Coordinates of C-alpha atoms in Angstrom, one line a residue:
Chain I
M825 CA 0.0 0.0 0.0
K826 CA 1.2 3.5 -0.7
V827 CA 0.2 6.4 1.5
L828 CA 0.7 10.0 0.3
V829 CA 0.8 12.7 3.0
T830 CA 0.4 16.2 1.7
V831 CA 2.0 18.7 4.1
K832 CA 2.7 22.4 4.2
E833 CA 5.0 24.6 6.0
V834 CA 3.2 27.4 7.8
A835 CA 4.3 30.7 9.1
V836 CA 3.6 31.2 12.8
V837 CA 3.4 34.6 14.4
G838 CA 3.8 35.4 18.1
D839 CA 2.0 38.0 20.2
E840 CA 4.1 40.9 18.9
F841 CA 4.3 41.6 15.2
E842 CA 4.1 44.3 12.6
L843 CA 2.3 44.3 9.2
D844 CA 4.3 44.8 6.1
G845 CA 2.1 45.4 3.0
L846 CA -0.2 42.5 2.5
G847 CA 1.5 40.3 5.1
I848 CA 3.3 40.1 8.4
D849 CA 6.9 41.4 8.5
D850 CA 9.2 38.5 8.1
R851 CA 11.1 39.3 11.2
Y852 CA 8.1 38.2 13.3
L853 CA 7.5 34.9 11.5
T854 CA 8.8 31.5 12.3
Y855 CA 8.1 28.5 10.1
E856 CA 7.1 25.1 11.1
L857 CA 5.3 21.9 9.9
N858 CA 1.6 22.6 10.0
E859 CA 0.2 21.2 13.2
W860 CA -2.7 19.3 11.5
D861 CA -0.2 17.8 9.0
D862 CA 2.0 16.6 11.8
Y863 CA -0.9 14.3 12.9
A864 CA -1.4 13.2 9.3
V865 CA 2.3 12.2 9.0
E866 CA 2.1 10.3 12.3
E867 CA -1.0 8.4 11.2
A868 CA 0.7 7.4 8.0
V869 CA 3.9 6.3 9.8
Q870 CA 1.8 4.2 12.2
L871 CA 0.1 2.5 9.2
A872 CA 3.5 1.7 7.8
E873 CA 4.7 0.3 11.2
A874 CA 1.5 -1.8 11.5
G875 CA 1.6 -3.3 8.0
D876 CA 4.0 -4.9 5.6
D877 CA 5.0 -3.2 2.5
V878 CA 3.5 0.3 3.2
E879 CA 5.3 3.1 1.6
V880 CA 4.9 6.7 3.0
V881 CA 5.5 9.5 0.5
V882 CA 5.3 13.1 1.6
A883 CA 4.4 15.9 -0.8
T884 CA 4.5 19.6 -0.3
I885 CA 4.1 22.8 -2.3
G886 CA 6.6 25.3 -1.1
P887 CA 10.0 27.1 -1.6
E888 CA 13.3 25.7 -0.7
R889 CA 13.0 26.8 2.9
S890 CA 10.1 24.3 3.4
E891 CA 12.5 21.4 2.9
E892 CA 13.3 21.8 6.6
T893 CA 9.8 20.8 7.6
V894 CA 9.7 18.1 5.0
R895 CA 12.8 16.6 6.4
Q896 CA 11.1 16.5 9.8
A897 CA 8.4 14.3 8.2
L898 CA 11.2 12.1 6.8
A899 CA 12.9 12.0 10.2
K900 CA 9.6 10.7 11.7
G901 CA 9.5 7.8 9.3
A902 CA 8.3 8.8 5.9
D903 CA 10.2 7.1 3.1
R904 CA 10.7 9.8 0.5
A905 CA 9.4 13.3 -0.3
I906 CA 8.4 15.4 -3.3
R907 CA 8.5 19.2 -3.3
V908 CA 6.8 21.2 -6.0
W909 CA 7.9 24.7 -6.6
D910 CA 9.0 27.3 -9.1
D911 CA 8.9 31.0 -9.7
S912 CA 5.6 30.9 -11.4
L913 CA 4.0 29.8 -8.1
A914 CA 5.9 32.4 -6.1
D915 CA 4.1 35.0 -8.4
L916 CA 0.6 33.9 -7.5
D917 CA -1.3 36.3 -5.3
V918 CA -3.1 33.7 -3.2
L919 CA -2.2 30.0 -3.3
D920 CA -5.8 29.0 -2.8
P921 CA -7.2 25.5 -2.2
A922 CA -8.2 25.1 -5.9
T923 CA -4.7 25.8 -7.1
K924 CA -3.1 23.6 -4.5
A925 CA -5.6 20.8 -5.3
T926 CA -4.6 21.1 -9.0
L927 CA -0.9 20.9 -8.3
L928 CA -1.3 18.0 -5.8
A929 CA -3.7 16.2 -8.2
A930 CA -0.8 16.0 -10.7
V931 CA 1.4 14.4 -8.0
V932 CA -1.4 12.0 -7.1
A933 CA -1.7 11.0 -10.8
D934 CA 2.1 10.2 -10.8
E935 CA 2.2 8.4 -7.6
D936 CA -1.2 6.6 -7.7
P937 CA -1.5 6.2 -3.9
D938 CA -4.1 4.1 -2.1
L939 CA -4.6 6.6 0.6
V940 CA -3.9 10.4 0.8
L941 CA -3.7 11.9 4.2
T942 CA -3.6 15.6 4.9
G943 CA -4.3 18.0 7.8
V944 CA -7.8 19.4 8.2
Q945 CA -6.5 22.9 7.6
G946 CA -3.4 25.1 7.6
G947 CA -2.6 27.1 10.7
D948 CA -2.0 30.2 8.7
D949 CA -4.7 30.7 6.1
A950 CA -7.1 28.0 7.5
Y951 CA -9.1 27.4 4.3
G952 CA -9.8 23.8 5.4
A953 CA -10.6 22.8 1.8
T954 CA -7.6 21.5 0.0
G955 CA -8.0 17.8 0.9
V956 CA -11.7 17.6 -0.3
A957 CA -10.9 19.7 -3.4
L958 CA -8.1 17.3 -4.2
A959 CA -10.3 14.3 -3.8
R960 CA -12.7 15.7 -6.3
E961 CA -9.9 16.6 -8.7
V962 CA -8.5 13.0 -8.7
D963 CA -11.9 11.3 -8.3
Y964 CA -11.1 9.6 -5.0
A965 CA -13.5 9.1 -2.2
W966 CA -12.9 11.3 0.8
A967 CA -13.7 12.1 4.4
A968 CA -13.1 15.4 6.2
V969 CA -12.2 16.0 9.8
V970 CA -11.2 12.4 10.7
N971 CA -10.2 11.6 14.2
D972 CA -10.1 7.8 14.1
L973 CA -8.9 5.7 11.2
D974 CA -8.9 1.9 10.7
V975 CA -7.8 0.7 7.2
G976 CA -9.3 -2.7 6.4
D977 CA -6.9 -5.6 5.8
D978 CA -8.1 -5.8 2.2
H979 CA -7.2 -2.2 1.6
E980 CA -10.6 -1.6 0.0
T981 CA -12.3 0.5 2.7
A982 CA -11.3 2.6 5.6
A983 CA -13.5 2.9 8.7
V984 CA -13.3 6.4 10.0
H985 CA -14.7 8.6 12.7
R986 CA -15.5 12.2 11.7
E987 CA -15.4 14.6 14.5
L988 CA -18.7 16.7 14.3
E989 CA -19.6 19.6 16.6
G990 CA -20.8 19.1 20.1
G991 CA -18.9 16.0 21.1
V992 CA -20.5 13.8 18.4
E993 CA -18.6 11.6 16.0
E994 CA -19.9 10.2 12.8
L995 CA -18.9 6.6 12.0
T996 CA -18.3 6.2 8.3
D997 CA -16.9 3.7 5.8
V998 CA -15.0 5.2 2.9
D999 CA -14.0 3.3 -0.2
L1000 CA -10.3 3.4 -1.1
P1001 CA -8.6 5.1 -2.8
A1002 CA -9.5 8.0 -0.6
V1003 CA -8.3 11.4 0.7
L1004 CA -8.8 11.8 4.4
T1005 CA -8.3 15.1 6.2
I1006 CA -6.9 14.4 9.6
Q1007 CA -7.9 16.2 12.8
T1008 CA -5.6 17.0 15.7
G1009 CA -5.8 14.6 18.6
I1010 CA -6.2 11.5 16.4
N1011 CA -2.8 10.2 17.7
D1012 CA 0.2 11.4 19.6
P1013 CA 2.8 12.7 17.0
R1014 CA 6.3 11.5 17.8
Y1015 CA 9.4 13.6 18.1
A1016 CA 12.0 12.8 15.5
S1017 CA 14.8 10.7 17.0
L1018 CA 18.4 11.7 16.4
R1019 CA 18.8 8.5 14.4
G1020 CA 15.7 9.5 12.4
I1021 CA 17.1 13.0 11.7
R1022 CA 20.3 11.5 10.5
Q1023 CA 18.5 9.0 8.2
A1024 CA 16.3 11.7 6.9
Q1025 CA 19.3 13.5 5.3
S1026 CA 19.9 10.6 3.0
K1027 CA 16.2 9.9 2.0
P1028 CA 15.2 11.1 -1.5
L1029 CA 13.6 14.6 -1.7
D1030 CA 12.6 15.2 -5.3
V1031 CA 12.1 18.8 -6.4
R1032 CA 9.7 19.2 -9.3
T1033 CA 8.7 22.3 -11.2
T1034 CA 5.2 22.9 -12.5
D1035 CA 6.6 21.9 -16.0
D1036 CA 7.8 18.6 -14.5
I1037 CA 4.3 17.7 -13.3
G1038 CA 2.7 19.1 -16.4
I1039 CA 0.8 22.1 -15.0
D1040 CA 0.6 25.4 -16.8
V1041 CA 0.3 27.9 -14.0
A1042 CA -0.7 30.7 -16.4
A1043 CA -3.8 28.6 -17.2
L1044 CA -4.8 28.3 -13.6
D1045 CA -7.6 30.4 -12.5
D1046 CA -6.1 32.9 -10.1
A1047 CA -9.6 33.8 -8.8
L1048 CA -8.8 35.3 -5.4
T1049 CA -6.9 38.5 -4.8
L1050 CA -5.8 39.6 -1.3
T1051 CA -6.5 43.3 -1.2
D1052 CA -5.9 44.3 2.4
V1053 CA -4.6 42.9 5.7
Y1054 CA -5.0 44.6 9.0
E1055 CA -5.2 43.9 12.7
P1056 CA -8.8 43.4 13.8
E1057 CA -10.1 46.1 16.0
T1058 CA -10.2 45.0 19.6
E1059 CA -13.8 44.9 20.8
S1060 CA -12.8 44.5 24.4
D1061 CA -14.8 46.3 27.1
A1062 CA -13.4 44.0 29.8
T1063 CA -12.5 45.5 33.2
V1064 CA -8.8 44.9 33.4
F1065 CA -7.4 44.5 36.9
E1066 CA -4.2 46.6 37.3
G1067 CA -1.2 46.0 39.5
D1068 CA 1.3 43.2 40.2
A1069 CA 0.3 39.6 40.4
G1070 CA -0.6 39.7 44.1
E1071 CA -2.8 42.8 43.6
T1072 CA -4.7 41.4 40.5
A1073 CA -5.2 38.1 42.3
D1074 CA -6.7 39.9 45.3
Q1075 CA -9.1 41.8 43.0
L1076 CA -10.1 38.6 41.3
G1077 CA -10.6 36.9 44.7
D1078 CA -12.9 39.8 45.7
L1079 CA -14.8 39.5 42.5
L1080 CA -15.3 35.8 42.9
A1081 CA -16.6 36.4 46.5
D1082 CA -19.0 39.1 45.2
K1083 CA -20.3 36.6 42.6
G1084 CA -20.8 34.2 45.4
V1085 CA -18.7 31.4 43.9
V1086 CA -16.1 31.5 46.7
D1087 CA -16.4 32.4 50.3
G1088 CA -15.5 36.0 50.9
Chain B
M1402 CA -28.8 40.7 -10.1
S1403 CA -27.0 37.7 -8.7
D1404 CA -29.0 35.0 -7.0
V1405 CA -27.8 33.4 -3.8
L1406 CA -28.4 29.7 -2.8
A1407 CA -27.9 28.9 0.9
V1408 CA -27.8 25.2 1.9
A1409 CA -29.1 24.4 5.4
E1410 CA -27.7 21.7 7.7
H1411 CA -29.4 19.2 10.0
R1412 CA -28.3 16.3 12.2
Q1413 CA -30.1 13.5 13.9
G1414 CA -33.5 15.0 13.1
E1415 CA -32.7 18.6 14.1
L1416 CA -32.1 21.6 11.9
R1417 CA -28.9 23.1 13.2
D1418 CA -28.8 26.8 14.3
V1419 CA -26.1 27.5 11.8
S1420 CA -28.8 27.0 9.1
L1421 CA -30.7 30.1 10.3
E1422 CA -27.5 32.1 10.6
L1423 CA -26.8 31.2 7.0
V1424 CA -30.3 32.5 6.0
T1425 CA -29.2 35.9 7.6
A1426 CA -25.9 35.9 5.8
G1427 CA -27.6 34.9 2.5
R1428 CA -30.2 37.7 2.9
D1429 CA -27.5 40.2 3.5
L1430 CA -25.7 39.2 0.4
A1431 CA -28.9 38.9 -1.7
E1432 CA -29.8 42.4 -0.7
Q1433 CA -26.4 43.7 -1.8
T1434 CA -26.5 41.8 -5.2
G1435 CA -30.2 42.7 -5.8
G1436 CA -30.9 39.0 -6.4
D1437 CA -33.1 36.4 -4.9
L1438 CA -32.3 34.2 -1.9
H1439 CA -32.9 30.5 -2.4
V1440 CA -32.5 28.1 0.5
A1441 CA -32.1 24.3 0.1
V1442 CA -32.2 21.4 2.4
V1443 CA -31.0 17.9 1.5
G1444 CA -32.2 14.8 3.3
G1445 CA -34.0 14.2 6.5
A1446 CA -37.5 15.6 7.4
V1447 CA -37.3 18.1 4.6
D1448 CA -40.8 19.4 4.9
E1449 CA -40.4 20.1 8.6
Y1450 CA -37.1 21.8 7.9
A1451 CA -38.6 23.9 5.1
D1452 CA -41.2 25.3 7.6
A1453 CA -38.4 26.3 10.0
L1454 CA -36.3 27.8 7.2
D1455 CA -39.2 30.0 5.9
R1456 CA -37.9 33.3 7.3
E1457 CA -38.2 36.8 6.1
G1458 CA -36.2 37.5 3.0
V1459 CA -36.2 33.9 1.7
D1460 CA -37.7 33.8 -1.8
A1461 CA -37.7 30.1 -2.4
I1462 CA -37.0 26.9 -0.5
H1463 CA -35.9 23.8 -2.3
T1464 CA -36.3 20.4 -0.6
V1465 CA -34.3 17.4 -1.8
A1466 CA -35.7 14.2 -0.1
H1467 CA -32.9 11.7 -0.2
G1468 CA -31.8 9.7 2.8
D1469 CA -32.1 10.6 6.5
E1470 CA -28.6 12.0 7.3
F1471 CA -25.9 14.0 5.7
N1472 CA -23.9 12.1 3.1
H1473 CA -21.4 14.2 1.3
D1474 CA -21.6 12.3 -2.0
V1475 CA -25.4 12.9 -2.1
S1476 CA -25.1 16.5 -1.0
T1477 CA -22.4 17.2 -3.6
Q1478 CA -24.5 15.9 -6.5
A1479 CA -27.8 17.5 -5.3
V1480 CA -26.3 20.9 -4.6
E1481 CA -24.4 21.0 -7.9
Q1482 CA -27.6 20.3 -9.7
L1483 CA -29.5 22.9 -7.7
V1484 CA -26.9 25.6 -8.4
A1485 CA -27.4 24.9 -12.1
A1486 CA -31.2 24.7 -11.8
V1487 CA -31.7 28.0 -10.0
D1488 CA -28.8 29.6 -11.7
A1489 CA -27.3 30.8 -8.4
A1490 CA -24.2 33.0 -8.6
F1491 CA -23.2 32.5 -5.0
L1492 CA -23.5 29.3 -3.0
L1493 CA -23.4 29.6 0.8
V1494 CA -22.7 26.7 3.0
P1495 CA -21.9 26.7 6.7
H1496 CA -18.2 26.4 7.6
S1497 CA -19.1 23.5 9.8
V1498 CA -17.5 20.0 9.8
N1499 CA -20.0 18.9 7.2
G1500 CA -19.7 22.1 5.2
M1501 CA -16.0 21.4 5.0
D1502 CA -16.8 17.9 3.9
Y1503 CA -18.6 18.8 0.7
A1504 CA -18.4 22.6 -0.3
P1505 CA -14.8 22.2 -1.6
A1506 CA -16.0 19.3 -3.8
V1507 CA -18.9 21.3 -5.2
A1508 CA -16.6 24.2 -6.0
A1509 CA -14.1 21.9 -7.7
G1510 CA -17.0 20.1 -9.6
L1511 CA -18.5 23.4 -10.8
D1512 CA -15.1 24.9 -11.4
R1513 CA -15.9 28.0 -9.2
P1514 CA -13.7 29.9 -6.9
L1515 CA -14.0 28.9 -3.2
A1516 CA -13.5 31.1 -0.2
T1517 CA -14.0 29.5 3.2
D1518 CA -14.6 30.5 6.8
V1519 CA -15.7 33.9 5.7
V1520 CA -16.7 36.4 8.4
G1521 CA -17.7 39.2 6.1
L1522 CA -19.5 39.5 2.7
D1523 CA -19.5 42.7 0.7
Y1524 CA -20.8 43.1 -2.8
D1525 CA -20.2 46.2 -4.9
D1526 CA -19.9 45.2 -8.6
G1527 CA -18.0 42.2 -7.3
L1528 CA -17.7 40.2 -4.2
T1529 CA -15.2 40.9 -1.5
V1530 CA -15.0 38.5 1.5
T1531 CA -13.3 39.0 4.9
R1532 CA -11.3 36.2 6.4
E1533 CA -9.1 35.7 9.4
L1534 CA -5.4 34.6 9.1
Y1535 CA -2.9 33.4 11.6
G1536 CA -5.5 32.1 14.1
G1537 CA -7.4 35.5 14.1
K1538 CA -4.3 37.7 14.7
V1539 CA -4.8 39.3 11.3
E1540 CA -7.9 39.9 9.2
G1541 CA -7.8 40.3 5.4
T1542 CA -10.1 41.1 2.6
V1543 CA -10.1 39.0 -0.5
D1544 CA -11.6 40.0 -3.9
V1545 CA -13.3 37.2 -5.8
E1546 CA -12.5 37.8 -9.5
D1547 CA -15.3 35.8 -10.9
D1548 CA -19.0 36.8 -10.6
W1549 CA -19.8 33.4 -9.1
A1550 CA -18.3 31.6 -6.1
V1551 CA -18.7 29.0 -3.4
L1552 CA -18.5 30.4 0.1
T1553 CA -18.4 28.7 3.5
V1554 CA -19.6 31.0 6.2
R1555 CA -18.3 31.0 9.8
P1556 CA -20.8 29.8 12.4
A1557 CA -22.1 32.3 15.0
E1558 CA -20.9 35.3 12.9
W1559 CA -24.4 36.3 11.7
P1560 CA -27.5 36.3 13.9
V1561 CA -30.1 33.7 13.6
A1562 CA -33.0 34.7 11.2
E1563 CA -36.1 35.1 13.4
E1564 CA -39.0 36.7 11.5
P1565 CA -41.3 34.3 9.6
G1566 CA -41.4 34.6 5.8
D1567 CA -43.5 33.6 2.9
A1568 CA -41.2 31.7 0.6
T1569 CA -42.4 29.2 -2.0
V1570 CA -41.5 25.6 -1.2
E1571 CA -40.7 23.3 -4.0
S1572 CA -39.5 19.8 -4.0
F1573 CA -36.4 19.3 -6.2
D1574 CA -36.0 16.0 -7.9
A1575 CA -32.2 15.6 -7.9
S1576 CA -30.9 12.7 -9.9
I1577 CA -28.5 10.9 -7.5
D1578 CA -26.1 8.4 -9.0
D1579 CA -25.8 5.8 -6.2
G1580 CA -22.8 4.3 -7.9
A1581 CA -20.9 7.6 -7.1
V1582 CA -21.8 7.3 -3.4
R1583 CA -18.5 5.9 -2.0
T1584 CA -19.1 6.7 1.7
T1585 CA -21.5 5.0 4.0
V1586 CA -22.6 6.6 7.3
N1587 CA -23.1 3.9 9.9
G1588 CA -24.2 6.0 12.8
F1589 CA -23.1 8.4 15.5
E1590 CA -21.3 8.2 18.8
E1591 CA -21.3 10.6 21.7
V1592 CA -17.7 11.1 23.0
A1593 CA -18.5 13.1 26.1
G1594 CA -19.2 11.3 29.4
G1595 CA -16.9 10.0 32.1
D1596 CA -16.6 11.2 35.6
V1597 CA -17.7 14.8 35.3
D1598 CA -20.2 16.7 33.2
I1599 CA -18.7 20.2 32.7
G1600 CA -21.9 21.2 30.9
E1601 CA -23.7 21.2 34.3
A1602 CA -20.9 23.1 36.2
E1603 CA -21.7 26.5 37.7
F1604 CA -18.1 27.6 38.2
I1605 CA -15.4 26.6 35.7
V1606 CA -11.6 27.1 35.7
S1607 CA -10.4 26.3 32.2
V1608 CA -6.8 26.0 31.0
G1609 CA -5.3 26.4 27.5
R1610 CA -2.1 26.2 25.5
G1611 CA -0.5 28.9 27.7
I1612 CA 0.2 26.2 30.4
D1613 CA 3.1 25.0 28.2
E1614 CA 3.8 21.7 29.9
E1615 CA 1.8 18.7 31.1
E1616 CA 3.3 18.9 34.6
N1617 CA 1.9 22.5 34.9
I1618 CA -1.6 21.3 34.7
A1619 CA -1.3 20.4 38.4
L1620 CA -1.1 24.1 39.2
I1621 CA -4.6 24.7 37.6
E1622 CA -5.9 21.6 39.4
D1623 CA -4.8 23.1 42.6
L1624 CA -6.5 26.3 41.8
A1625 CA -9.8 24.5 40.8
D1626 CA -9.6 22.6 44.1
A1627 CA -9.0 25.8 46.1
L1628 CA -11.9 27.6 44.4
G1629 CA -14.2 24.6 44.5
A1630 CA -14.5 25.0 40.7
T1631 CA -14.8 22.4 37.9
L1632 CA -11.7 22.0 35.8
A1633 CA -12.0 22.2 32.0
A1634 CA -9.7 22.9 29.0
S1635 CA -9.4 24.1 25.5
R1636 CA -8.7 21.8 22.6
P1637 CA -4.8 21.7 22.6
I1638 CA -4.8 20.4 26.2
V1639 CA -7.1 17.5 25.3
D1640 CA -5.3 16.8 22.0
N1641 CA -2.1 16.4 24.0
G1642 CA -3.8 13.9 26.3
W1643 CA -3.2 16.1 29.3
L1644 CA -6.9 16.1 30.3
P1645 CA -9.6 13.7 29.1
K1646 CA -12.0 14.6 26.2
N1647 CA -15.0 15.1 28.5
R1648 CA -13.2 18.2 29.8
Q1649 CA -13.0 19.9 26.4
V1650 CA -14.9 23.2 26.0
G1651 CA -15.7 24.3 22.4
Q1652 CA -17.3 23.7 19.1
S1653 CA -16.2 20.0 19.0
G1654 CA -16.3 19.6 22.8
K1655 CA -18.9 20.7 25.3
V1656 CA -21.0 23.9 25.4
V1657 CA -20.9 25.2 28.9
T1658 CA -23.0 27.9 30.6
P1659 CA -21.6 28.5 34.1
D1660 CA -22.1 31.5 36.3
V1661 CA -18.3 32.2 36.2
Y1662 CA -15.8 31.0 33.7
I1663 CA -12.1 31.7 34.3
A1664 CA -10.0 31.2 31.1
I1665 CA -6.4 30.7 31.9
G1666 CA -3.8 30.8 29.1
I1667 CA -6.5 30.5 26.5
S1668 CA -6.2 32.8 23.5
G1669 CA -9.9 32.6 22.6
A1670 CA -10.0 30.9 19.2
V1671 CA -13.4 31.0 17.7
Q1672 CA -13.9 27.3 18.2
H1673 CA -13.3 27.7 21.9
V1674 CA -15.5 30.8 22.3
A1675 CA -18.4 28.9 20.6
G1676 CA -18.4 26.6 23.7
M1677 CA -18.2 29.2 26.5
K1678 CA -19.6 32.5 25.4
G1679 CA -22.8 31.7 27.2
A1680 CA -21.1 32.0 30.6
E1681 CA -22.6 34.7 32.7
T1682 CA -19.2 36.2 33.8
I1683 CA -16.0 35.5 31.9
V1684 CA -12.6 36.2 33.4
A1685 CA -9.5 35.9 31.3
I1686 CA -5.9 35.6 32.4
N1687 CA -3.4 35.9 29.5
T1688 CA -0.1 37.6 28.8
D1689 CA -1.2 39.0 25.4
P1690 CA -3.5 42.0 25.8
D1691 CA -4.7 41.6 22.2
A1692 CA -5.7 38.0 22.6
P1693 CA -9.3 37.6 21.3
I1694 CA -10.4 36.1 24.7
F1695 CA -10.4 39.7 26.0
D1696 CA -13.0 40.7 23.4
I1697 CA -15.6 38.5 25.2
A1698 CA -14.2 38.7 28.7
D1699 CA -15.9 40.8 31.4
Y1700 CA -12.8 40.9 33.5
G1701 CA -9.2 40.5 32.6
I1702 CA -5.7 40.1 34.0
V1703 CA -2.9 40.8 31.5
D1704 CA -0.1 38.9 33.2
D1705 CA 1.8 35.7 33.4
L1706 CA -0.5 32.9 34.6
F1707 CA 2.5 31.4 36.5
D1708 CA 2.7 34.6 38.6
V1709 CA -1.1 35.1 39.1
V1710 CA -2.4 31.6 39.7
P1711 CA -0.2 30.9 42.8
E1712 CA -1.2 34.3 44.2
L1713 CA -4.8 33.5 43.6
I1714 CA -4.5 30.1 45.3
E1715 CA -3.0 31.9 48.3
T1716 CA -5.7 34.6 48.3
V1717 CA -8.6 32.1 48.4
E1718 CA -6.9 29.7 50.9
G1719 CA -5.5 32.6 53.0

């Protein structure tokens, strides 16, 4: 069985930052493997550990910098990686789910995996749509927001739980091949071992241009244009307790006594 | 004149609130485009749902009787056919777990642009949507270049449509290819339960990502003990296995309505807020004064929880 995990590197911003044009100033950004994708990688590696002859391939769309996060996936046990990038993609205004799905569909066509796993959403732009769009592009079955996965021995169906709102899970069988979007909490993602990190350096990481995968970026529908970014106005009308920790704790203690939830 | 089609959502025999929020969002957009608002519901007790969806501003309701529960393969086919049949320019779907499970497929199938989790819709010769980025730290506006699109709308962002309407109700005979249905929904399972029902608690101390390490949870447990409060958590704490699932507050966890809710080291992501905004009094302790939790808090302490919490324990035990 072949499992393809699509991952992305996301920019993470701390409490303090400044905007620069239509983005956050680079100085305030750090880059990491998307949290949801980390769970997808773990799920794939666990499938490989549980079964014979399971190959785990990682695919990403991103500039050279993103190889760092892809190597993390390799260090955790993926067998090889594919990175798609060239200047034509860097020029796109918004790398929207439809565009990503088209690019990843070309990779799926090449690799012909039985199962594609990806995170539910990216921590940065949070579209939450690429996995399902990809499934439709490649005509695979799919399930979104999966928090439990059991692949049948015959590799023909997967039994999944989909995490709905309000503490309810839907129990669903999905025909393979399928794309599953993986929710956080489905497993406990491992840290890469030192040995894994060393091994990852020698695992194949193929870089492919859009030409290589047969996609004409100029023909892609660049339908979304980012026109403005700004910090949302704070709507806070909270009473903020002032003072050092001892003073604010006292004020909160008084409030809780006033509300009658603790003894005054 | 661009028509809008909004697709309602139901589960286990109940129309979900997000459906009536979607009616409001759809009406706002249709008023701006000068078009009609169509509402659709697929599967379940469609006639009953049609009655509930008949709110002011809805021009037509389309019912698709096919199966009891949501199946994305059925919804994808039915909605694609409906968009074509009513010639809707803009398709609105809730940004719910099920919305995420079929709206992107419809967009891909119809080859229309998709913008998800939108919190604002403005139409002036073209559609501009507002979305959040970086977990709500930044907001952005996105122009949709085409004059049609598929949009998923964030829950709890628009009010529920209340006033009754006089829409026409029509049954839509979608042609569903059962051979293209490749998922089978076998049932549902409640995940909550266990020793404590946080949904019943009157005083909750809730802990989030700001706690940093598993061993620090003990500090919040000590506080909950000292205060006589029930301990709860935001999603990352439960994902990490530091507290059990029945302690999770939020969209995918429990909805809580205590008298007092103290949010400690919780930034206030929209999914968390959905579960606790009904608390009578909300207190937030967080180092970041711009954290969204302060937007809904009644009282706040902008400080390090590791400084404040031990002091608070001392105060109440003192």
